[in-house]
Amino acid sequence: MSYIEYYNLKEQPFTNTVDTKFYYNSAQHSEALLRLKYAINTMKGLAVLVGGIGTGKTTLARRMLDELSDREFESALLVIIHSNITPEWLLKKILTQLGVEDIPEEKTELLGRLVNCLMEIHEKGKKTVVLIDEAQMLQTKDLMEEFRGLLNIETGGNKLITFILFGMPELDDSLSLDEPLKQRIAMRYKLQSFEESTTEEYIKFRLKIAGSNSELFTKDAMEAVHSYSHGIPRLINTICDNALLEGFLRKKQKIDANIIKEVVNDLGLTNNRPKGEK
C-alpha cells in the first residue's frame, strides 16, 4: 500500500511534473494568461513573462499552448535546455516546430524558408505564435538581434510572428543586450509567489483533483507549508508530497504542523524557517 491508497486518492496530488490537469488558475495566473492572449490575438510581436524558480512558468506555458486553437493559430513551444545556442539553431528549431521539412543549413536559406512559411500561414488566415520556455538561457547579443530581425517580418503592416518568452528574472538582462529589442516588448508580466490564502486554496485544489474527499491537511499544517515554502508552488508540492508519505508511514489520518516541520527538516529546508521561529 502507498499513501495514495491510504488516503483514498486516485493519484499523487503534488508531483512536480508538468500536468495541465493540475493547473491552478490563481488570480495572477489568470491575469497573466489574459495579458499574454491579448498580445497573441493582436500580434504584438513580443511579450515576456518572468518569475522566480518554481513559480509556475512552465505550467503556464503549457496551459497557454493547450488553449491556442488550431483553427486560429499555428503554435509551437520551444524549451531551452542550455545556453550554447546559435541563431542558426534557433531558426532551425522554429522551422521544425512549425512543421517544415528538409531544413536548410545556411542562414540566408533558413530565413527565406521561414519567411515563406510565415506567409503561407498568414494566407491561411492563421497567426504564428512561438512560446519559448527557459528563455533566460538565451544569453547572447546575436540571439537578441535575431529576434529583433524576425519581428521585422511583416505584411500589410501586420507582424507575421509573435514570441512569448517565459523565463527567470535574468531574462531581462538578456533582453537588455539589444536595446532596440527591449523597447519592442509589448507586454511584460511577473509571477509572484502565493499569498497564504492562495497557498491553502492551491493545496485543497490539487487534493481534490487527485480524488480527495476530505481535508487531509489541518489549518496549521497549511499555514506551516506556506511559511516554509514562501508560497512557491514547486516547494509547496515537495513539502506536501513528503508530508503525505510521512503521514502514511505514521498512520495519521490528517497532516498537522508537526509533520510539516519534520518533513522540512528532513528536506534540508530549514533555511526557509518562518520569521521568529527558532
PDB file of C-alpha atoms in Angstrom:
ATOM      1  CA  MET A   1       0.000   0.000   0.000  1.00  0.00           C
ATOM      2  CA  SER A   2       1.130   3.559  -0.728  1.00  0.00           C
ATOM      3  CA  TYR A   3      -0.155   6.850   0.611  1.00  0.00           C
ATOM      4  CA  ILE A   4      -2.377   7.063  -2.476  1.00  0.00           C
ATOM      5  CA  GLU A   5      -4.469   4.092  -1.315  1.00  0.00           C
ATOM      6  CA  TYR A   6      -4.178   5.022   2.358  1.00  0.00           C
ATOM      7  CA  TYR A   7      -5.664   8.479   1.805  1.00  0.00           C
ATOM      8  CA  ASN A   8      -8.169   7.257  -0.830  1.00  0.00           C
ATOM      9  CA  LEU A   9      -6.589   9.219  -3.658  1.00  0.00           C
ATOM     10  CA  LYS A  10      -6.601   8.400  -7.357  1.00  0.00           C
ATOM     11  CA  GLU A  11      -3.067   9.647  -7.985  1.00  0.00           C
ATOM     12  CA  GLN A  12      -0.261  11.686  -6.469  1.00  0.00           C
ATOM     13  CA  PRO A  13      -1.579  15.232  -5.950  1.00  0.00           C
ATOM     14  CA  PHE A  14       1.721  17.036  -5.557  1.00  0.00           C
ATOM     15  CA  THR A  15       4.034  15.736  -8.260  1.00  0.00           C
ATOM     16  CA  ASN A  16       6.281  18.420  -9.776  1.00  0.00           C
ATOM     17  CA  THR A  17       5.986  17.049 -13.308  1.00  0.00           C
ATOM     18  CA  VAL A  18       4.002  19.335 -15.578  1.00  0.00           C
ATOM     19  CA  ASP A  19       0.402  18.130 -15.849  1.00  0.00           C
ATOM     20  CA  THR A  20      -2.130  20.703 -17.062  1.00  0.00           C
ATOM     21  CA  LYS A  21      -4.854  18.774 -15.235  1.00  0.00           C
ATOM     22  CA  PHE A  22      -3.383  20.190 -12.029  1.00  0.00           C
ATOM     23  CA  TYR A  23      -3.099  23.712 -13.410  1.00  0.00           C
ATOM     24  CA  TYR A  24      -4.298  26.068 -10.677  1.00  0.00           C
ATOM     25  CA  ASN A  25      -5.754  29.215 -12.159  1.00  0.00           C
ATOM     26  CA  SER A  26      -4.847  31.671  -9.408  1.00  0.00           C
ATOM     27  CA  ALA A  27      -5.780  35.322  -9.813  1.00  0.00           C
ATOM     28  CA  GLN A  28      -2.312  36.220 -11.078  1.00  0.00           C
ATOM     29  CA  HIS A  29      -2.082  33.217 -13.417  1.00  0.00           C
ATOM     30  CA  SER A  30      -5.470  34.134 -14.835  1.00  0.00           C
ATOM     31  CA  GLU A  31      -4.345  37.721 -15.374  1.00  0.00           C
ATOM     32  CA  ALA A  32      -1.085  36.565 -16.950  1.00  0.00           C
ATOM     33  CA  LEU A  33      -2.979  34.361 -19.412  1.00  0.00           C
ATOM     34  CA  LEU A  34      -5.348  37.169 -20.342  1.00  0.00           C
ATOM     35  CA  ARG A  35      -2.482  39.567 -20.969  1.00  0.00           C
ATOM     36  CA  LEU A  36      -0.481  37.061 -22.989  1.00  0.00           C
ATOM     37  CA  LYS A  37      -3.533  36.106 -25.047  1.00  0.00           C
ATOM     38  CA  TYR A  38      -4.123  39.770 -25.795  1.00  0.00           C
ATOM     39  CA  ALA A  39      -0.553  40.066 -27.060  1.00  0.00           C
ATOM     40  CA  ILE A  40      -1.098  36.986 -29.246  1.00  0.00           C
ATOM     41  CA  ASN A  41      -4.532  37.902 -30.581  1.00  0.00           C
ATOM     42  CA  THR A  42      -3.332  41.361 -31.589  1.00  0.00           C
ATOM     43  CA  MET A  43       0.040  40.040 -32.841  1.00  0.00           C
ATOM     44  CA  LYS A  44       2.052  42.439 -30.714  1.00  0.00           C
ATOM     45  CA  GLY A  45       5.288  40.690 -31.639  1.00  0.00           C
ATOM     46  CA  LEU A  46       6.975  40.212 -28.273  1.00  0.00           C
ATOM     47  CA  ALA A  47       5.632  39.507 -24.786  1.00  0.00           C
ATOM     48  CA  VAL A  48       7.585  38.419 -21.720  1.00  0.00           C
ATOM     49  CA  LEU A  49       6.639  36.529 -18.576  1.00  0.00           C
ATOM     50  CA  VAL A  50       9.202  36.286 -15.786  1.00  0.00           C
ATOM     51  CA  GLY A  51       9.136  34.624 -12.382  1.00  0.00           C
ATOM     52  CA  GLY A  52      11.420  33.087  -9.804  1.00  0.00           C
ATOM     53  CA  ILE A  53      12.321  29.404  -9.592  1.00  0.00           C
ATOM     54  CA  GLY A  54       9.265  27.215  -9.102  1.00  0.00           C
ATOM     55  CA  THR A  55       6.609  29.888  -9.576  1.00  0.00           C
ATOM     56  CA  GLY A  56       4.805  28.006 -12.362  1.00  0.00           C
ATOM     57  CA  LYS A  57       6.167  29.491 -15.585  1.00  0.00           C
ATOM     58  CA  THR A  58       6.434  26.160 -17.401  1.00  0.00           C
ATOM     59  CA  THR A  59       2.955  25.086 -16.314  1.00  0.00           C
ATOM     60  CA  LEU A  60       1.583  28.393 -17.572  1.00  0.00           C
ATOM     61  CA  ALA A  61       3.386  27.985 -20.904  1.00  0.00           C
ATOM     62  CA  ARG A  62       1.882  24.508 -21.373  1.00  0.00           C
ATOM     63  CA  ARG A  63      -1.554  25.778 -20.426  1.00  0.00           C
ATOM     64  CA  MET A  64      -1.294  28.598 -22.942  1.00  0.00           C
ATOM     65  CA  LEU A  65      -0.209  26.210 -25.688  1.00  0.00           C
ATOM     66  CA  ASP A  66      -3.203  23.969 -24.942  1.00  0.00           C
ATOM     67  CA  GLU A  67      -5.584  26.916 -25.178  1.00  0.00           C
ATOM     68  CA  LEU A  68      -4.394  28.108 -28.591  1.00  0.00           C
ATOM     69  CA  SER A  69      -6.948  26.860 -31.115  1.00  0.00           C
ATOM     70  CA  ASP A  70      -5.550  25.016 -34.135  1.00  0.00           C
ATOM     71  CA  ARG A  71      -8.122  26.816 -36.255  1.00  0.00           C
ATOM     72  CA  GLU A  72      -6.724  30.241 -35.392  1.00  0.00           C
ATOM     73  CA  PHE A  73      -3.087  29.654 -34.583  1.00  0.00           C
ATOM     74  CA  GLU A  74      -0.010  27.845 -35.780  1.00  0.00           C
ATOM     75  CA  SER A  75       1.765  27.480 -32.452  1.00  0.00           C
ATOM     76  CA  ALA A  76       4.964  25.949 -31.150  1.00  0.00           C
ATOM     77  CA  LEU A  77       6.695  25.561 -27.789  1.00  0.00           C
ATOM     78  CA  LEU A  78      10.493  25.577 -27.543  1.00  0.00           C
ATOM     79  CA  VAL A  79      12.209  24.622 -24.296  1.00  0.00           C
ATOM     80  CA  ILE A  80      15.776  25.906 -23.999  1.00  0.00           C
ATOM     81  CA  ILE A  81      17.938  23.468 -22.043  1.00  0.00           C
ATOM     82  CA  HIS A  82      21.391  25.050 -22.397  1.00  0.00           C
ATOM     83  CA  SER A  83      22.973  28.396 -23.248  1.00  0.00           C
ATOM     84  CA  ASN A  84      25.168  27.184 -26.116  1.00  0.00           C
ATOM     85  CA  ILE A  85      22.676  28.230 -28.778  1.00  0.00           C
ATOM     86  CA  THR A  86      23.273  29.948 -32.108  1.00  0.00           C
ATOM     87  CA  PRO A  87      20.873  31.974 -34.260  1.00  0.00           C
ATOM     88  CA  GLU A  88      21.006  29.144 -36.831  1.00  0.00           C
ATOM     89  CA  TRP A  89      19.906  26.606 -34.196  1.00  0.00           C
ATOM     90  CA  LEU A  90      17.036  28.867 -33.206  1.00  0.00           C
ATOM     91  CA  LEU A  91      15.827  29.270 -36.789  1.00  0.00           C
ATOM     92  CA  LYS A  92      16.042  25.526 -37.439  1.00  0.00           C
ATOM     93  CA  LYS A  93      14.124  24.761 -34.262  1.00  0.00           C
ATOM     94  CA  ILE A  94      11.351  27.210 -35.129  1.00  0.00           C
ATOM     95  CA  LEU A  95      11.018  25.787 -38.638  1.00  0.00           C
ATOM     96  CA  THR A  96      10.929  22.216 -37.310  1.00  0.00           C
ATOM     97  CA  GLN A  97       8.266  23.077 -34.738  1.00  0.00           C
ATOM     98  CA  LEU A  98       6.188  24.732 -37.468  1.00  0.00           C
ATOM     99  CA  GLY A  99       6.252  21.504 -39.455  1.00  0.00           C
ATOM    100  CA  VAL A 100       8.761  22.458 -42.150  1.00  0.00           C
ATOM    101  CA  GLU A 101      10.724  19.556 -43.618  1.00  0.00           C
ATOM    102  CA  ASP A 102      14.110  19.492 -45.387  1.00  0.00           C
ATOM    103  CA  ILE A 103      15.585  22.237 -43.213  1.00  0.00           C
ATOM    104  CA  PRO A 104      18.481  24.017 -44.981  1.00  0.00           C
ATOM    105  CA  GLU A 105      21.845  24.674 -43.325  1.00  0.00           C
ATOM    106  CA  GLU A 106      22.725  28.180 -44.482  1.00  0.00           C
ATOM    107  CA  LYS A 107      21.325  31.083 -42.500  1.00  0.00           C
ATOM    108  CA  THR A 108      20.118  33.037 -45.535  1.00  0.00           C
ATOM    109  CA  GLU A 109      18.218  29.977 -46.749  1.00  0.00           C
ATOM    110  CA  LEU A 110      16.824  29.403 -43.257  1.00  0.00           C
ATOM    111  CA  LEU A 111      15.484  32.944 -43.141  1.00  0.00           C
ATOM    112  CA  GLY A 112      13.998  32.634 -46.613  1.00  0.00           C
ATOM    113  CA  ARG A 113      12.276  29.377 -45.710  1.00  0.00           C
ATOM    114  CA  LEU A 114      10.899  30.908 -42.509  1.00  0.00           C
ATOM    115  CA  VAL A 115       9.521  33.961 -44.302  1.00  0.00           C
ATOM    116  CA  ASN A 116       7.792  31.716 -46.857  1.00  0.00           C
ATOM    117  CA  CYS A 117       6.395  29.559 -44.062  1.00  0.00           C
ATOM    118  CA  LEU A 118       5.038  32.572 -42.164  1.00  0.00           C
ATOM    119  CA  MET A 119       3.455  33.959 -45.338  1.00  0.00           C
ATOM    120  CA  GLU A 120       1.745  30.628 -46.039  1.00  0.00           C
ATOM    121  CA  ILE A 121       0.352  30.521 -42.515  1.00  0.00           C
ATOM    122  CA  HIS A 122      -0.859  34.121 -42.821  1.00  0.00           C
ATOM    123  CA  GLU A 123      -2.577  33.376 -46.142  1.00  0.00           C
ATOM    124  CA  LYS A 124      -4.463  30.552 -44.416  1.00  0.00           C
ATOM    125  CA  GLY A 125      -5.885  33.142 -42.037  1.00  0.00           C
ATOM    126  CA  LYS A 126      -3.879  31.880 -39.073  1.00  0.00           C
ATOM    127  CA  LYS A 127      -1.416  33.536 -36.685  1.00  0.00           C
ATOM    128  CA  THR A 128       2.026  32.175 -35.859  1.00  0.00           C
ATOM    129  CA  VAL A 129       2.944  32.042 -32.172  1.00  0.00           C
ATOM    130  CA  VAL A 130       6.188  30.699 -30.731  1.00  0.00           C
ATOM    131  CA  LEU A 131       6.398  30.157 -26.968  1.00  0.00           C
ATOM    132  CA  ILE A 132       9.917  29.837 -25.558  1.00  0.00           C
ATOM    133  CA  ASP A 133      10.377  28.394 -22.061  1.00  0.00           C
ATOM    134  CA  GLU A 134      13.562  28.843 -20.007  1.00  0.00           C
ATOM    135  CA  ALA A 135      14.306  31.835 -22.216  1.00  0.00           C
ATOM    136  CA  GLN A 136      16.861  33.197 -19.717  1.00  0.00           C
ATOM    137  CA  MET A 137      19.211  30.638 -21.303  1.00  0.00           C
ATOM    138  CA  LEU A 138      19.293  32.789 -24.448  1.00  0.00           C
ATOM    139  CA  GLN A 139      22.262  34.865 -23.383  1.00  0.00           C
ATOM    140  CA  THR A 140      23.971  36.356 -26.427  1.00  0.00           C
ATOM    141  CA  LYS A 141      23.565  39.632 -28.268  1.00  0.00           C
ATOM    142  CA  ASP A 142      23.470  37.720 -31.573  1.00  0.00           C
ATOM    143  CA  LEU A 143      20.322  35.898 -30.462  1.00  0.00           C
ATOM    144  CA  MET A 144      18.645  39.096 -29.313  1.00  0.00           C
ATOM    145  CA  GLU A 145      19.451  40.722 -32.646  1.00  0.00           C
ATOM    146  CA  GLU A 146      17.987  37.678 -34.392  1.00  0.00           C
ATOM    147  CA  PHE A 147      14.718  38.084 -32.528  1.00  0.00           C
ATOM    148  CA  ARG A 148      14.615  41.749 -33.498  1.00  0.00           C
ATOM    149  CA  GLY A 149      15.136  40.814 -37.133  1.00  0.00           C
ATOM    150  CA  LEU A 150      12.355  38.221 -37.018  1.00  0.00           C
ATOM    151  CA  LEU A 151       9.986  40.794 -35.541  1.00  0.00           C
ATOM    152  CA  ASN A 152      10.555  42.896 -38.655  1.00  0.00           C
ATOM    153  CA  ILE A 153       8.842  40.257 -40.808  1.00  0.00           C
ATOM    154  CA  GLU A 154       5.534  41.900 -41.676  1.00  0.00           C
ATOM    155  CA  THR A 155       2.930  42.095 -44.408  1.00  0.00           C
ATOM    156  CA  GLY A 156       0.454  44.911 -44.819  1.00  0.00           C
ATOM    157  CA  GLY A 157       1.624  46.411 -41.542  1.00  0.00           C
ATOM    158  CA  ASN A 158       0.893  43.206 -39.607  1.00  0.00           C
ATOM    159  CA  LYS A 159       3.563  41.171 -37.858  1.00  0.00           C
ATOM    160  CA  LEU A 160       3.764  37.577 -39.045  1.00  0.00           C
ATOM    161  CA  ILE A 161       5.128  36.077 -35.838  1.00  0.00           C
ATOM    162  CA  THR A 162       4.679  36.669 -32.116  1.00  0.00           C
ATOM    163  CA  PHE A 163       7.132  35.434 -29.491  1.00  0.00           C
ATOM    164  CA  ILE A 164       6.159  34.787 -25.879  1.00  0.00           C
ATOM    165  CA  LEU A 165       9.262  34.391 -23.696  1.00  0.00           C
ATOM    166  CA  PHE A 166       8.989  32.615 -20.338  1.00  0.00           C
ATOM    167  CA  GLY A 167      11.967  32.815 -18.013  1.00  0.00           C
ATOM    168  CA  MET A 168      13.562  33.751 -14.724  1.00  0.00           C
ATOM    169  CA  PRO A 169      14.217  37.437 -13.951  1.00  0.00           C
ATOM    170  CA  GLU A 170      17.679  37.131 -15.551  1.00  0.00           C
ATOM    171  CA  LEU A 171      15.836  37.160 -18.874  1.00  0.00           C
ATOM    172  CA  ASP A 172      15.672  40.937 -18.512  1.00  0.00           C
ATOM    173  CA  ASP A 173      19.475  41.045 -18.647  1.00  0.00           C
ATOM    174  CA  SER A 174      19.487  39.100 -21.912  1.00  0.00           C
ATOM    175  CA  LEU A 175      16.896  41.397 -23.467  1.00  0.00           C
ATOM    176  CA  SER A 176      18.987  44.389 -22.397  1.00  0.00           C
ATOM    177  CA  LEU A 177      21.786  43.159 -24.669  1.00  0.00           C
ATOM    178  CA  ASP A 178      19.844  44.698 -27.546  1.00  0.00           C
ATOM    179  CA  GLU A 179      18.149  47.919 -26.503  1.00  0.00           C
ATOM    180  CA  PRO A 180      16.002  48.223 -29.672  1.00  0.00           C
ATOM    181  CA  LEU A 181      14.616  44.733 -28.960  1.00  0.00           C
ATOM    182  CA  LYS A 182      13.927  45.583 -25.323  1.00  0.00           C
ATOM    183  CA  GLN A 183      11.930  48.593 -26.467  1.00  0.00           C
ATOM    184  CA  ARG A 184       9.761  46.278 -28.563  1.00  0.00           C
ATOM    185  CA  ILE A 185       8.449  44.347 -25.574  1.00  0.00           C
ATOM    186  CA  ALA A 186       4.725  44.954 -25.911  1.00  0.00           C
ATOM    187  CA  MET A 187       3.741  43.272 -22.659  1.00  0.00           C
ATOM    188  CA  ARG A 188       5.627  42.079 -19.581  1.00  0.00           C
ATOM    189  CA  TYR A 189       4.232  40.265 -16.571  1.00  0.00           C
ATOM    190  CA  LYS A 190       5.955  38.978 -13.434  1.00  0.00           C
ATOM    191  CA  LEU A 191       4.701  35.965 -11.472  1.00  0.00           C
ATOM    192  CA  GLN A 192       4.923  36.309  -7.705  1.00  0.00           C
ATOM    193  CA  SER A 193       4.851  33.624  -5.029  1.00  0.00           C
ATOM    194  CA  PHE A 194       1.455  32.815  -3.496  1.00  0.00           C
ATOM    195  CA  GLU A 195      -0.064  34.620  -0.550  1.00  0.00           C
ATOM    196  CA  GLU A 196      -1.074  32.416   2.388  1.00  0.00           C
ATOM    197  CA  SER A 197      -4.750  32.167   1.405  1.00  0.00           C
ATOM    198  CA  THR A 198      -3.786  31.191  -2.142  1.00  0.00           C
ATOM    199  CA  THR A 199      -1.396  28.515  -0.858  1.00  0.00           C
ATOM    200  CA  GLU A 200      -4.240  26.942   1.116  1.00  0.00           C
ATOM    201  CA  GLU A 201      -6.575  27.067  -1.883  1.00  0.00           C
ATOM    202  CA  TYR A 202      -3.842  25.558  -4.055  1.00  0.00           C
ATOM    203  CA  ILE A 203      -3.305  22.628  -1.662  1.00  0.00           C
ATOM    204  CA  LYS A 204      -7.042  21.929  -1.466  1.00  0.00           C
ATOM    205  CA  PHE A 205      -7.401  22.195  -5.253  1.00  0.00           C
ATOM    206  CA  ARG A 206      -4.680  19.667  -6.017  1.00  0.00           C
ATOM    207  CA  LEU A 207      -6.018  17.242  -3.418  1.00  0.00           C
ATOM    208  CA  LYS A 208      -9.482  17.493  -4.932  1.00  0.00           C
ATOM    209  CA  ILE A 209      -8.182  16.858  -8.458  1.00  0.00           C
ATOM    210  CA  ALA A 210      -6.346  13.815  -7.124  1.00  0.00           C
ATOM    211  CA  GLY A 211      -9.624  12.443  -5.737  1.00  0.00           C
ATOM    212  CA  SER A 212      -9.596  13.518  -2.088  1.00  0.00           C
ATOM    213  CA  ASN A 213     -12.995  13.860  -0.439  1.00  0.00           C
ATOM    214  CA  SER A 214     -11.720  15.100   2.913  1.00  0.00           C
ATOM    215  CA  GLU A 215      -9.477  17.739   4.472  1.00  0.00           C
ATOM    216  CA  LEU A 216      -6.159  15.913   4.710  1.00  0.00           C
ATOM    217  CA  PHE A 217      -4.162  18.931   5.898  1.00  0.00           C
ATOM    218  CA  THR A 218      -5.083  20.804   9.062  1.00  0.00           C
ATOM    219  CA  LYS A 219      -5.257  24.588   9.020  1.00  0.00           C
ATOM    220  CA  ASP A 220      -1.983  24.909  10.947  1.00  0.00           C
ATOM    221  CA  ALA A 221      -0.321  22.433   8.564  1.00  0.00           C
ATOM    222  CA  MET A 222      -1.222  24.559   5.546  1.00  0.00           C
ATOM    223  CA  GLU A 223      -0.011  27.661   7.344  1.00  0.00           C
ATOM    224  CA  ALA A 224       3.292  25.906   8.032  1.00  0.00           C
ATOM    225  CA  VAL A 225       3.575  24.809   4.394  1.00  0.00           C
ATOM    226  CA  HIS A 226       3.149  28.397   3.296  1.00  0.00           C
ATOM    227  CA  SER A 227       5.675  29.699   5.811  1.00  0.00           C
ATOM    228  CA  TYR A 228       8.389  27.247   4.822  1.00  0.00           C
ATOM    229  CA  SER A 229       7.700  27.332   1.072  1.00  0.00           C
ATOM    230  CA  HIS A 230       7.235  31.120   0.985  1.00  0.00           C
ATOM    231  CA  GLY A 231       4.320  30.432  -1.351  1.00  0.00           C
ATOM    232  CA  ILE A 232       6.468  28.956  -4.140  1.00  0.00           C
ATOM    233  CA  PRO A 233       4.373  26.248  -5.889  1.00  0.00           C
ATOM    234  CA  ARG A 234       7.276  23.851  -6.515  1.00  0.00           C
ATOM    235  CA  LEU A 235       8.264  23.886  -2.835  1.00  0.00           C
ATOM    236  CA  ILE A 236       4.625  23.563  -1.770  1.00  0.00           C
ATOM    237  CA  ASN A 237       4.405  20.400  -3.878  1.00  0.00           C
ATOM    238  CA  THR A 238       7.625  18.944  -2.493  1.00  0.00           C
ATOM    239  CA  ILE A 239       6.691  19.598   1.130  1.00  0.00           C
ATOM    240  CA  CYS A 240       3.121  18.310   0.758  1.00  0.00           C
ATOM    241  CA  ASP A 241       4.174  15.175  -1.110  1.00  0.00           C
ATOM    242  CA  ASN A 242       6.680  14.264   1.586  1.00  0.00           C
ATOM    243  CA  ALA A 243       4.168  15.125   4.303  1.00  0.00           C
ATOM    244  CA  LEU A 244       1.628  12.679   2.859  1.00  0.00           C
ATOM    245  CA  LEU A 245       4.269   9.967   2.768  1.00  0.00           C
ATOM    246  CA  GLU A 246       5.247  10.691   6.364  1.00  0.00           C
ATOM    247  CA  GLY A 247       1.605  10.728   7.432  1.00  0.00           C
ATOM    248  CA  PHE A 248       1.057   7.350   5.767  1.00  0.00           C
ATOM    249  CA  LEU A 249       4.112   5.828   7.444  1.00  0.00           C
ATOM    250  CA  ARG A 250       2.842   7.032  10.811  1.00  0.00           C
ATOM    251  CA  LYS A 251      -0.753   6.013  10.049  1.00  0.00           C
ATOM    252  CA  LYS A 252      -2.004   9.558  10.599  1.00  0.00           C
ATOM    253  CA  GLN A 253      -5.440  10.443   9.304  1.00  0.00           C
ATOM    254  CA  LYS A 254      -4.517  14.118   8.947  1.00  0.00           C
ATOM    255  CA  ILE A 255      -1.329  16.032   8.313  1.00  0.00           C
ATOM    256  CA  ASP A 256      -0.577  18.535  11.075  1.00  0.00           C
ATOM    257  CA  ALA A 257       2.043  21.250  11.505  1.00  0.00           C
ATOM    258  CA  ASN A 258       4.407  18.949  13.415  1.00  0.00           C
ATOM    259  CA  ILE A 259       4.665  16.623  10.422  1.00  0.00           C
ATOM    260  CA  ILE A 260       5.319  19.602   8.146  1.00  0.00           C
ATOM    261  CA  LYS A 261       8.154  20.810  10.387  1.00  0.00           C
ATOM    262  CA  GLU A 262       9.771  17.379  10.482  1.00  0.00           C
ATOM    263  CA  VAL A 263       9.497  16.980   6.713  1.00  0.00           C
ATOM    264  CA  VAL A 264      11.005  20.418   6.142  1.00  0.00           C
ATOM    265  CA  ASN A 265      13.907  19.484   8.406  1.00  0.00           C
ATOM    266  CA  ASP A 266      14.440  16.206   6.520  1.00  0.00           C
ATOM    267  CA  LEU A 267      14.381  18.061   3.198  1.00  0.00           C
ATOM    268  CA  GLY A 268      17.029  20.493   4.388  1.00  0.00           C
ATOM    269  CA  LEU A 269      14.681  23.444   4.006  1.00  0.00           C
ATOM    270  CA  THR A 270      15.340  24.790   7.485  1.00  0.00           C
ATOM    271  CA  ASN A 271      16.859  27.922   5.954  1.00  0.00           C
ATOM    272  CA  ASN A 272      13.273  28.689   4.943  1.00  0.00           C
ATOM    273  CA  ARG A 273      12.334  28.802   8.642  1.00  0.00           C
ATOM    274  CA  PRO A 274       9.481  31.259   9.297  1.00  0.00           C
ATOM    275  CA  LYS A 275      10.407  34.547  10.860  1.00  0.00           C
ATOM    276  CA  GLY A 276      10.674  34.390  14.642  1.00  0.00           C
ATOM    277  CA  GLU A 277      10.942  30.605  14.827  1.00  0.00           C
ATOM    278  CA  LYS A 278      13.998  29.046  16.452  1.00  0.00           C
TER     279      LYS A 278
END
